[in-house]
Amino acid sequence: MPNRLDLPAGFRWGASTASYQIEGAVDEDGRGPSVWDVFAARPGATKGGQTGRIACDHYHRYGEDVALMRGLGLDGYRFSIAWPRVRPAGDGAVNPAGLAFYDRLVDELLAAGITPLPTLFHWDLPQALEERGGWLDRDTAYRFAEYTETVADRLGDRVPAWITLNEPFVHMVYGYALGIHAPGRTLMLDALPAAHHQLLAHGLAAAVLRERGREVLIANNLTPVRAASQSPADVAAAAAYDALHNRLFTDPLLLGHYPDLSAYGVAEDLGGCVRDGDLELIAGPGLDGLGVNYYNPTRIAAPTEPGLPFAEAPIDGVPRTAFDWPVVPDGLRELLTGLKARYGDALPPVTITENGCSVADEITPDGTVDDRFRIDYLAGHLDAVAQAVAEGVDVRGYFTWSLLDNYEWAEGFSQRFGLVHVDFETQRRTPKASYAWYRELITAHHALHVR
Ligand code: FCB
């Protein structure tokens, strides 16, 4: 069986973070408020009322954090740019101090030999745009394209590849359908325009980046969907869930049309928001890479009550993370080979843009963090990637979630995903055992495949 050391020459090793989860400094140097500042301030919205006001204080400590990345020997670093730092009101005036921060970060990365891989939107929409409808409003897509121009003009000379959006599925469902994340709307299926407008934003921004000769990726949260049984009702429910979670975001990008959502009573124009020409824009000339964020598979059964056409079924008999997510490394192989089977030559090269686990990590009296659970998780998933590659999937890199313990959205600081432990009182960084393990793996792989 191929394993992680068999990953191909040139395979890129990285780590991921996101602006609101690590930066802090929410009202410094002209940053405008984001939907997350407003949502997290609502009583009861997040665990313990915790916010990203300080988070990992990365805005001030980025130098130390890049040094940690250099210590790992990373090839690439995926971070996100906070739109409200660059254009505090969403459109209108550009904030030079906000752009200057990312300029410094990019230079620091390049000096450390690390290729920056920025994501342009990881959920922190300027609040001013939310007040005009947020992603329910088509206009937000055009504002995103303008913001992309601003950032690409400033950083594009040093940044070869860009990720437009992070997980439009999770943002739509948690932010607009269920109200668990910012902006906290509970629209259920009426949230679907937020999917289309995010994809439209991707298409418009992709054109801006391509004009400048840059590569374009998008990072989708994808899950292999397993039917709870082979009964026709469970199989149909699994197909319905797959259409919503996976196909809604990959079919238009790779095939140029939306999937069949008739199980939801929704037509292919998603309630009328799809206009002529939109799908051509979304698919464009094709992606340079598909970013895949994978955490676990999903098991689906037929619904037992009226409402949605599926019900989630438990996955038993496997280890679980601190978040209670099931650990199924082979689900990543299944996902990747399934994408290849579904899209064939229309599937661009894949990069794993997120994968990792939360562990209740503690610093022991001798000052170390022994996160053996995380090491096993990462090793298992990387072996699964190597197996998918052996089965013919073109996977170019792996960016683990996350470099640092950070602000895990509605869960506050309760879920630690980092290779580096962060004490949120003192901001002290302590590399965990998984940090040393990842460094050794990267070194060994580089040595095997001399670049
Ligand atoms: C993903 C998000 C990322 C992080 C991980 C655990 O859905 O993109 O910001 O919260 O989950």
GROMACS .gro file of C-alpha atoms and ligand atoms in nm:
model
  462
    1MET     CA    1   0.000   0.000   0.000
    2PRO     CA    2   0.145   0.338  -0.092
    3ASN     CA    3   0.198   0.570   0.201
    4ARG     CA    4   0.268   0.938   0.260
    5LEU     CA    5   0.635   0.915   0.168
    6ASP     CA    6   0.526   0.795  -0.177
    7LEU     CA    7   0.352   1.125  -0.247
    8PRO     CA    8   0.494   1.262  -0.572
    9ALA     CA    9   0.796   1.485  -0.615
   10GLY     CA   10   0.697   1.850  -0.600
   11PHE     CA   11   0.409   1.775  -0.362
   12ARG     CA   12   0.355   2.092  -0.157
   13TRP     CA   13   0.342   2.081   0.221
   14GLY     CA   14   0.153   2.356   0.398
   15ALA     CA   15  -0.062   2.478   0.682
   16SER     CA   16  -0.379   2.687   0.682
   17THR     CA   17  -0.534   2.962   0.893
   18ALA     CA   18  -0.802   3.230   0.846
   19SER     CA   19  -0.801   3.602   0.925
   20TYR     CA   20  -1.080   3.628   1.182
   21GLN     CA   21  -0.961   3.314   1.359
   22ILE     CA   22  -0.607   3.437   1.426
   23GLU     CA   23  -0.550   3.808   1.359
   24GLY     CA   24  -0.726   3.996   1.640
   25ALA     CA   25  -0.666   4.373   1.612
   26VAL     CA   26  -1.024   4.411   1.494
   27ASP     CA   27  -1.033   4.787   1.533
   28GLU     CA   28  -0.676   4.874   1.452
   29ASP     CA   29  -0.529   5.058   1.155
   30GLY     CA   30  -0.864   5.139   1.001
   31ARG     CA   31  -1.018   4.790   0.981
   32GLY     CA   32  -1.396   4.811   0.947
   33PRO     CA   33  -1.636   4.584   1.136
   34SER     CA   34  -1.709   4.241   0.991
   35VAL     CA   35  -2.017   4.024   1.026
   36TRP     CA   36  -1.822   3.814   1.274
   37ASP     CA   37  -1.754   4.108   1.509
   38VAL     CA   38  -2.124   4.184   1.515
   39PHE     CA   39  -2.246   3.824   1.538
   40ALA     CA   40  -2.001   3.721   1.813
   41ALA     CA   41  -2.113   4.019   2.023
   42ARG     CA   42  -2.471   3.890   2.029
   43PRO     CA   43  -2.552   3.730   2.365
   44GLY     CA   44  -2.551   3.352   2.332
   45ALA     CA   45  -2.417   3.344   1.977
   46THR     CA   46  -2.081   3.189   2.066
   47LYS     CA   47  -1.952   2.967   2.344
   48GLY     CA   48  -1.882   3.182   2.650
   49GLY     CA   49  -1.950   3.494   2.442
   50GLN     CA   50  -1.598   3.460   2.302
   51THR     CA   51  -1.497   3.672   2.003
   52GLY     CA   52  -1.199   3.711   1.770
   53ARG     CA   53  -1.116   4.053   1.913
   54ILE     CA   54  -0.767   3.935   2.011
   55ALA     CA   55  -0.763   3.572   1.891
   56CYS     CA   56  -0.395   3.474   1.841
   57ASP     CA   57  -0.287   3.838   1.808
   58HIS     CA   58  -0.130   3.732   1.480
   59TYR     CA   59  -0.167   4.086   1.345
   60HIS     CA   60   0.116   4.184   1.579
   61ARG     CA   61   0.292   3.848   1.605
   62TYR     CA   62   0.305   3.743   1.240
   63GLY     CA   63   0.685   3.754   1.247
   64GLU     CA   64   0.698   3.492   1.523
   65ASP     CA   65   0.434   3.286   1.341
   66VAL     CA   66   0.623   3.290   1.011
   67ALA     CA   67   0.934   3.181   1.204
   68LEU     CA   68   0.731   2.883   1.330
   69MET     CA   69   0.637   2.802   0.970
   70ARG     CA   70   0.997   2.827   0.861
   71GLY     CA   71   1.085   2.587   1.143
   72LEU     CA   72   0.841   2.338   0.994
   73GLY     CA   73   0.997   2.367   0.651
   74LEU     CA   74   0.663   2.451   0.490
   75ASP     CA   75   0.647   2.499   0.114
   76GLY     CA   76   0.328   2.701   0.135
   77TYR     CA   77   0.106   2.888   0.378
   78ARG     CA   78  -0.266   2.935   0.326
   79PHE     CA   79  -0.406   3.238   0.507
   80SER     CA   80  -0.701   3.462   0.440
   81ILE     CA   81  -0.725   3.832   0.375
   82ALA     CA   82  -0.980   4.026   0.579
   83TRP     CA   83  -1.193   4.218   0.332
   84PRO     CA   84  -1.284   4.477   0.603
   85ARG     CA   85  -0.915   4.561   0.651
   86VAL     CA   86  -0.875   4.636   0.282
   87ARG     CA   87  -1.209   4.803   0.209
   88PRO     CA   88  -1.359   4.878   0.550
   89ALA     CA   89  -1.704   4.961   0.415
   90GLY     CA   90  -1.702   4.677   0.161
   91ASP     CA   91  -1.676   4.912  -0.132
   92GLY     CA   92  -1.552   5.268  -0.157
   93ALA     CA   93  -1.229   5.379   0.006
   94VAL     CA   94  -0.931   5.146   0.021
   95ASN     CA   95  -0.748   5.133   0.354
   96PRO     CA   96  -0.373   5.152   0.284
   97ALA     CA   97  -0.277   5.037   0.636
   98GLY     CA   98  -0.482   4.718   0.592
   99LEU     CA   99  -0.318   4.636   0.261
  100ALA     CA  100   0.022   4.713   0.410
  101PHE     CA  101  -0.025   4.438   0.669
  102TYR     CA  102  -0.066   4.172   0.400
  103ASP     CA  103   0.222   4.323   0.209
  104ARG     CA  104   0.447   4.275   0.512
  105LEU     CA  105   0.315   3.923   0.568
  106VAL     CA  106   0.379   3.821   0.206
  107ASP     CA  107   0.732   3.958   0.216
  108GLU     CA  108   0.802   3.783   0.545
  109LEU     CA  109   0.681   3.454   0.396
  110LEU     CA  110   0.888   3.491   0.083
  111ALA     CA  111   1.196   3.571   0.290
  112ALA     CA  112   1.131   3.243   0.476
  113GLY     CA  113   1.108   3.051   0.146
  114ILE     CA  114   0.734   2.994   0.184
  115THR     CA  115   0.488   3.051  -0.101
  116PRO     CA  116   0.185   3.253   0.011
  117LEU     CA  117  -0.154   3.105  -0.083
  118PRO     CA  118  -0.413   3.365   0.015
  119THR     CA  119  -0.787   3.308   0.037
  120LEU     CA  120  -0.982   3.622  -0.047
  121PHE     CA  121  -1.292   3.541   0.158
  122HIS     CA  122  -1.303   3.324   0.467
  123TRP     CA  123  -1.637   3.441   0.609
  124ASP     CA  124  -1.553   3.787   0.751
  125LEU     CA  125  -1.773   3.999   0.524
  126PRO     CA  126  -1.768   4.375   0.587
  127GLN     CA  127  -2.072   4.446   0.806
  128ALA     CA  128  -2.168   4.737   0.580
  129LEU     CA  129  -2.234   4.487   0.299
  130GLU     CA  130  -2.435   4.262   0.529
  131GLU     CA  131  -2.657   4.560   0.597
  132ARG     CA  132  -2.725   4.575   0.223
  133GLY     CA  133  -2.820   4.206   0.211
  134GLY     CA  134  -2.484   4.031   0.233
  135TRP     CA  135  -2.457   3.727   0.009
  136LEU     CA  136  -2.832   3.729  -0.050
  137ASP     CA  137  -2.771   4.038  -0.261
  138ARG     CA  138  -2.623   3.989  -0.608
  139ASP     CA  139  -2.439   4.319  -0.576
  140THR     CA  140  -2.203   4.167  -0.314
  141ALA     CA  141  -2.049   3.954  -0.590
  142TYR     CA  142  -1.951   4.267  -0.786
  143ARG     CA  143  -1.811   4.431  -0.473
  144PHE     CA  144  -1.602   4.116  -0.419
  145ALA     CA  145  -1.457   4.150  -0.768
  146GLU     CA  146  -1.356   4.511  -0.695
  147TYR     CA  147  -1.195   4.412  -0.368
  148THR     CA  148  -1.011   4.133  -0.553
  149GLU     CA  149  -0.872   4.387  -0.798
  150THR     CA  150  -0.740   4.600  -0.514
  151VAL     CA  151  -0.565   4.309  -0.345
  152ALA     CA  152  -0.436   4.149  -0.664
  153ASP     CA  153  -0.290   4.479  -0.782
  154ARG     CA  154  -0.100   4.513  -0.456
  155LEU     CA  155   0.017   4.155  -0.395
  156GLY     CA  156  -0.019   3.984  -0.733
  157ASP     CA  157   0.343   4.042  -0.832
  158ARG     CA  158   0.453   3.809  -0.550
  159VAL     CA  159   0.156   3.573  -0.520
  160PRO     CA  160   0.122   3.319  -0.802
  161ALA     CA  161  -0.199   3.139  -0.696
  162TRP     CA  162  -0.512   3.255  -0.518
  163ILE     CA  163  -0.811   3.092  -0.351
  164THR     CA  164  -1.125   3.296  -0.407
  165LEU     CA  165  -1.363   3.160  -0.140
  166ASN     CA  166  -1.351   2.929   0.157
  167GLU     CA  167  -1.632   2.674   0.189
  168PRO     CA  168  -1.930   2.850   0.033
  169PHE     CA  169  -2.141   2.550   0.145
  170VAL     CA  170  -2.063   2.593   0.516
  171HIS     CA  171  -2.101   2.969   0.492
  172MET     CA  172  -2.443   2.933   0.330
  173VAL     CA  173  -2.570   2.664   0.567
  174TYR     CA  174  -2.427   2.786   0.897
  175GLY     CA  175  -2.449   3.156   0.820
  176TYR     CA  176  -2.771   3.189   0.623
  177ALA     CA  177  -2.978   2.870   0.664
  178LEU     CA  178  -2.925   2.770   1.029
  179GLY     CA  179  -2.789   3.086   1.193
  180ILE     CA  180  -2.507   2.908   1.379
  181HIS     CA  181  -2.243   3.136   1.224
  182ALA     CA  182  -2.241   3.500   1.117
  183PRO     CA  183  -2.450   3.665   0.988
  184GLY     CA  184  -2.688   3.446   1.189
  185ARG     CA  185  -2.977   3.417   0.949
  186THR     CA  186  -3.220   3.125   0.968
  187LEU     CA  187  -3.360   3.108   0.618
  188MET     CA  188  -3.338   2.734   0.556
  189LEU     CA  189  -3.381   2.676   0.180
  190ASP     CA  190  -3.432   3.046   0.117
  191ALA     CA  191  -3.057   3.071   0.184
  192LEU     CA  192  -2.983   2.926  -0.163
  193PRO     CA  193  -2.918   3.265  -0.328
  194ALA     CA  194  -2.618   3.291  -0.094
  195ALA     CA  195  -2.475   2.988  -0.276
  196HIS     CA  196  -2.527   3.136  -0.620
  197HIS     CA  197  -2.397   3.481  -0.532
  198GLN     CA  198  -2.083   3.337  -0.374
  199LEU     CA  199  -2.021   3.129  -0.686
  200LEU     CA  200  -2.085   3.433  -0.904
  201ALA     CA  201  -1.835   3.625  -0.690
  202HIS     CA  202  -1.587   3.345  -0.750
  203GLY     CA  203  -1.640   3.368  -1.126
  204LEU     CA  204  -1.598   3.745  -1.136
  205ALA     CA  205  -1.289   3.738  -0.914
  206ALA     CA  206  -1.141   3.451  -1.113
  207ALA     CA  207  -1.158   3.667  -1.427
  208VAL     CA  208  -0.978   3.950  -1.245
  209LEU     CA  209  -0.701   3.714  -1.133
  210ARG     CA  210  -0.667   3.547  -1.473
  211GLU     CA  211  -0.633   3.884  -1.645
  212ARG     CA  212  -0.329   3.931  -1.424
  213GLY     CA  213  -0.191   3.590  -1.513
  214ARG     CA  214  -0.252   3.440  -1.170
  215GLU     CA  215  -0.377   3.088  -1.092
  216VAL     CA  216  -0.725   3.046  -0.947
  217LEU     CA  217  -0.849   2.792  -0.694
  218ILE     CA  218  -1.153   2.768  -0.467
  219ALA     CA  219  -1.165   2.576  -0.137
  220ASN     CA  220  -1.476   2.365  -0.096
  221ASN     CA  221  -1.583   2.162   0.204
  222LEU     CA  222  -1.654   1.822   0.054
  223THR     CA  223  -1.768   1.498   0.211
  224PRO     CA  224  -1.818   1.149   0.074
  225VAL     CA  225  -2.183   1.066   0.135
  226ARG     CA  226  -2.270   0.712   0.238
  227ALA     CA  227  -2.626   0.580   0.244
  228ALA     CA  228  -2.718   0.427   0.581
  229SER     CA  229  -2.850   0.119   0.398
  230GLN     CA  230  -2.908   0.001   0.044
  231SER     CA  231  -3.283   0.065   0.075
  232PRO     CA  232  -3.406   0.284  -0.212
  233ALA     CA  233  -3.524   0.548   0.037
  234ASP     CA  234  -3.183   0.576   0.206
  235VAL     CA  235  -3.002   0.576  -0.128
  236ALA     CA  236  -3.228   0.856  -0.259
  237ALA     CA  237  -3.176   1.057   0.061
  238ALA     CA  238  -2.798   1.019   0.029
  239ALA     CA  239  -2.813   1.143  -0.333
  240ALA     CA  240  -3.019   1.444  -0.222
  241TYR     CA  241  -2.768   1.530   0.048
  242ASP     CA  242  -2.476   1.485  -0.192
  243ALA     CA  243  -2.642   1.729  -0.434
  244LEU     CA  244  -2.671   1.996  -0.165
  245HIS     CA  245  -2.334   1.958   0.007
  246ASN     CA  246  -2.104   1.864  -0.281
  247ARG     CA  247  -2.259   1.899  -0.625
  248LEU     CA  248  -2.419   2.239  -0.567
  249PHE     CA  249  -2.066   2.378  -0.541
  250THR     CA  250  -1.868   2.159  -0.779
  251ASP     CA  251  -2.110   2.094  -1.069
  252PRO     CA  252  -2.144   2.460  -1.172
  253LEU     CA  253  -1.767   2.510  -1.140
  254LEU     CA  254  -1.666   2.198  -1.330
  255LEU     CA  255  -1.967   2.118  -1.549
  256GLY     CA  256  -2.131   2.457  -1.592
  257HIS     CA  257  -2.472   2.369  -1.450
  258TYR     CA  258  -2.643   2.325  -1.117
  259PRO     CA  259  -2.732   1.973  -0.998
  260ASP     CA  260  -3.083   1.835  -0.974
  261LEU     CA  261  -3.232   1.981  -0.655
  262SER     CA  262  -3.585   1.861  -0.723
  263ALA     CA  263  -3.580   1.661  -0.397
  264TYR     CA  264  -3.586   2.004  -0.230
  265GLY     CA  265  -3.859   2.138  -0.457
  266VAL     CA  266  -3.601   2.378  -0.602
  267ALA     CA  267  -3.565   2.442  -0.976
  268GLU     CA  268  -3.230   2.481  -1.154
  269ASP     CA  269  -3.252   2.861  -1.140
  270LEU     CA  270  -3.230   2.841  -0.758
  271GLY     CA  271  -3.544   3.036  -0.694
  272GLY     CA  272  -3.490   3.278  -0.981
  273CYS     CA  273  -3.151   3.420  -0.883
  274VAL     CA  274  -2.956   3.261  -1.172
  275ARG     CA  275  -2.938   3.497  -1.469
  276ASP     CA  276  -2.832   3.435  -1.826
  277GLY     CA  277  -2.456   3.416  -1.853
  278ASP     CA  278  -2.395   3.349  -1.482
  279LEU     CA  279  -2.308   2.983  -1.524
  280GLU     CA  280  -2.060   3.060  -1.802
  281LEU     CA  281  -1.895   3.310  -1.571
  282ILE     CA  282  -1.883   3.066  -1.281
  283ALA     CA  283  -1.726   2.786  -1.486
  284GLY     CA  284  -1.505   3.029  -1.680
  285PRO     CA  285  -1.217   2.865  -1.864
  286GLY     CA  286  -1.177   2.620  -1.573
  287LEU     CA  287  -1.005   2.618  -1.237
  288ASP     CA  288  -0.629   2.582  -1.203
  289GLY     CA  289  -0.691   2.379  -0.893
  290LEU     CA  290  -0.968   2.254  -0.669
  291GLY     CA  291  -0.908   2.306  -0.298
  292VAL     CA  292  -1.060   2.027  -0.092
  293ASN     CA  293  -1.132   2.072   0.278
  294TYR     CA  294  -1.201   1.730   0.429
  295TYR     CA  295  -1.289   1.644   0.787
  296ASN     CA  296  -1.520   1.341   0.779
  297PRO     CA  297  -1.765   1.141   0.570
  298THR     CA  298  -2.140   1.177   0.612
  299ARG     CA  299  -2.392   0.896   0.659
  300ILE     CA  300  -2.742   0.970   0.542
  301ALA     CA  301  -3.078   0.797   0.588
  302ALA     CA  302  -3.429   0.871   0.467
  303PRO     CA  303  -3.601   1.142   0.672
  304THR     CA  304  -3.835   1.034   0.950
  305GLU     CA  305  -4.025   1.361   0.963
  306PRO     CA  306  -4.143   1.610   0.703
  307GLY     CA  307  -3.905   1.886   0.597
  308LEU     CA  308  -3.566   1.816   0.442
  309PRO     CA  309  -3.529   1.509   0.214
  310PHE     CA  310  -3.254   1.351   0.429
  311ALA     CA  311  -3.159   1.274   0.788
  312GLU     CA  312  -2.806   1.244   0.920
  313ALA     CA  313  -2.722   0.901   1.063
  314PRO     CA  314  -2.440   0.836   1.311
  315ILE     CA  315  -2.107   0.685   1.211
  316ASP     CA  316  -2.026   0.442   1.490
  317GLY     CA  317  -1.725   0.234   1.584
  318VAL     CA  318  -1.455   0.487   1.491
  319PRO     CA  319  -1.245   0.726   1.702
  320ARG     CA  320  -1.387   1.075   1.751
  321THR     CA  321  -1.216   1.413   1.778
  322ALA     CA  322  -1.276   1.659   2.065
  323PHE     CA  323  -1.540   1.813   1.839
  324ASP     CA  324  -1.704   1.467   1.829
  325TRP     CA  325  -1.632   1.437   1.456
  326PRO     CA  326  -1.576   1.077   1.342
  327VAL     CA  327  -1.223   0.994   1.227
  328VAL     CA  328  -1.235   0.810   0.893
  329PRO     CA  329  -0.909   0.859   0.700
  330ASP     CA  330  -1.021   0.634   0.416
  331GLY     CA  331  -1.309   0.876   0.359
  332LEU     CA  332  -1.053   1.110   0.207
  333ARG     CA  333  -0.939   0.847  -0.043
  334GLU     CA  334  -1.305   0.771  -0.117
  335LEU     CA  335  -1.378   1.142  -0.166
  336LEU     CA  336  -1.083   1.201  -0.400
  337THR     CA  337  -1.136   0.892  -0.615
  338GLY     CA  338  -1.510   0.972  -0.619
  339LEU     CA  339  -1.437   1.321  -0.754
  340LYS     CA  340  -1.222   1.170  -1.027
  341ALA     CA  341  -1.492   0.916  -1.114
  342ARG     CA  342  -1.758   1.186  -1.126
  343TYR     CA  343  -1.575   1.460  -1.313
  344GLY     CA  344  -1.307   1.274  -1.509
  345ASP     CA  345  -1.093   1.508  -1.714
  346ALA     CA  346  -1.298   1.806  -1.594
  347LEU     CA  347  -1.141   1.763  -1.250
  348PRO     CA  348  -0.845   2.001  -1.217
  349PRO     CA  349  -0.545   1.916  -0.998
  350VAL     CA  350  -0.651   1.893  -0.633
  351THR     CA  351  -0.488   2.051  -0.329
  352ILE     CA  352  -0.603   1.949   0.016
  353THR     CA  353  -0.657   2.297   0.158
  354GLU     CA  354  -0.777   2.186   0.504
  355ASN     CA  355  -0.760   1.864   0.705
  356GLY     CA  356  -0.696   1.822   1.075
  357CYS     CA  357  -0.860   1.755   1.409
  358SER     CA  358  -0.937   1.919   1.741
  359VAL     CA  359  -0.785   1.761   2.050
  360ALA     CA  360  -0.819   1.865   2.416
  361ASP     CA  361  -0.446   1.941   2.422
  362GLU     CA  362  -0.279   2.038   2.746
  363ILE     CA  363   0.071   2.150   2.826
  364THR     CA  364   0.232   1.894   3.058
  365PRO     CA  365   0.446   2.004   3.355
  366ASP     CA  366   0.759   1.954   3.145
  367GLY     CA  367   0.625   2.207   2.896
  368THR     CA  368   0.539   1.974   2.607
  369VAL     CA  369   0.213   1.885   2.434
  370ASP     CA  370   0.184   1.519   2.347
  371ASP     CA  371  -0.085   1.514   2.078
  372ARG     CA  372  -0.040   1.156   1.960
  373PHE     CA  373  -0.406   1.156   1.852
  374ARG     CA  374  -0.336   1.434   1.600
  375ILE     CA  375  -0.026   1.262   1.467
  376ASP     CA  376  -0.228   0.945   1.401
  377TYR     CA  377  -0.502   1.153   1.239
  378LEU     CA  378  -0.263   1.332   1.006
  379ALA     CA  379  -0.064   1.019   0.921
  380GLY     CA  380  -0.381   0.826   0.837
  381HIS     CA  381  -0.518   1.101   0.616
  382LEU     CA  382  -0.190   1.157   0.435
  383ASP     CA  383  -0.166   0.784   0.365
  384ALA     CA  384  -0.519   0.807   0.224
  385VAL     CA  385  -0.406   1.091  -0.005
  386ALA     CA  386  -0.112   0.880  -0.124
  387GLN     CA  387  -0.351   0.594  -0.199
  388ALA     CA  388  -0.581   0.825  -0.398
  389VAL     CA  389  -0.278   0.942  -0.596
  390ALA     CA  390  -0.187   0.579  -0.666
  391GLU     CA  391  -0.544   0.533  -0.791
  392GLY     CA  392  -0.498   0.812  -1.042
  393VAL     CA  393  -0.603   1.134  -0.869
  394ASP     CA  394  -0.374   1.432  -0.931
  395VAL     CA  395  -0.318   1.577  -0.581
  396ARG     CA  396  -0.056   1.849  -0.564
  397GLY     CA  397  -0.039   1.947  -0.198
  398TYR     CA  398  -0.166   1.919   0.157
  399PHE     CA  399  -0.234   2.213   0.389
  400THR     CA  400  -0.320   2.103   0.739
  401TRP     CA  401  -0.576   2.282   0.951
  402SER     CA  402  -0.424   2.448   1.140
  403LEU     CA  403  -0.089   2.607   1.210
  404LEU     CA  404  -0.209   2.749   1.544
  405ASP     CA  405  -0.482   2.679   1.794
  406ASN     CA  406  -0.731   2.954   1.715
  407TYR     CA  407  -1.081   3.097   1.739
  408GLU     CA  408  -1.308   2.817   1.624
  409TRP     CA  409  -1.610   3.032   1.532
  410ALA     CA  410  -1.920   2.959   1.743
  411GLU     CA  411  -1.711   2.722   1.957
  412GLY     CA  412  -1.485   3.006   2.070
  413PHE     CA  413  -1.145   2.887   2.188
  414SER     CA  414  -1.268   2.546   2.301
  415GLN     CA  415  -1.148   2.346   1.998
  416ARG     CA  416  -0.772   2.326   1.951
  417PHE     CA  417  -0.671   2.236   1.592
  418GLY     CA  418  -0.311   2.364   1.587
  419LEU     CA  419   0.029   2.208   1.539
  420VAL     CA  420   0.125   2.486   1.777
  421HIS     CA  421  -0.045   2.532   2.113
  422VAL     CA  422  -0.152   2.887   2.194
  423ASP     CA  423  -0.209   3.007   2.550
  424PHE     CA  424  -0.480   3.264   2.486
  425GLU     CA  425  -0.400   3.451   2.811
  426THR     CA  426  -0.031   3.506   2.744
  427GLN     CA  427  -0.019   3.443   2.365
  428ARG     CA  428   0.267   3.203   2.429
  429ARG     CA  429   0.319   2.959   2.140
  430THR     CA  430   0.431   2.601   2.218
  431PRO     CA  431   0.494   2.363   1.928
  432LYS     CA  432   0.320   2.032   1.994
  433ALA     CA  433   0.455   1.683   1.924
  434SER     CA  434   0.264   1.694   1.593
  435TYR     CA  435   0.472   1.997   1.490
  436ALA     CA  436   0.793   1.797   1.524
  437TRP     CA  437   0.631   1.502   1.349
  438TYR     CA  438   0.514   1.715   1.055
  439ARG     CA  439   0.858   1.878   1.026
  440GLU     CA  440   1.024   1.536   1.012
  441LEU     CA  441   0.779   1.412   0.751
  442ILE     CA  442   0.836   1.717   0.532
  443THR     CA  443   1.213   1.683   0.568
  444ALA     CA  444   1.202   1.313   0.484
  445HIS     CA  445   0.978   1.370   0.181
  446HIS     CA  446   1.194   1.654   0.051
  447ALA     CA  447   1.503   1.437   0.093
  448LEU     CA  448   1.348   1.147  -0.097
  449HIS     CA  449   1.242   1.365  -0.386
  450VAL     CA  450   1.527   1.608  -0.421
  451ARG     CA  451   1.372   1.918  -0.570
  452FCB     C1  452  -1.361   2.459   0.840
  452FCB     C2  453  -1.329   2.606   0.833
  452FCB     C3  454  -1.212   2.648   0.918
  452FCB     C4  455  -1.210   2.575   1.051
  452FCB     C5  456  -1.225   2.426   1.031
  452FCB     C6  457  -1.219   2.347   1.160
  452FCB     O1  458  -1.494   2.438   0.807
  452FCB     O2  459  -1.302   2.644   0.700
  452FCB     O3  460  -1.217   2.786   0.932
  452FCB     O4  461  -1.304   2.629   1.134
  452FCB     O5  462  -1.346   2.400   0.967
   0.00000   0.00000   0.00000
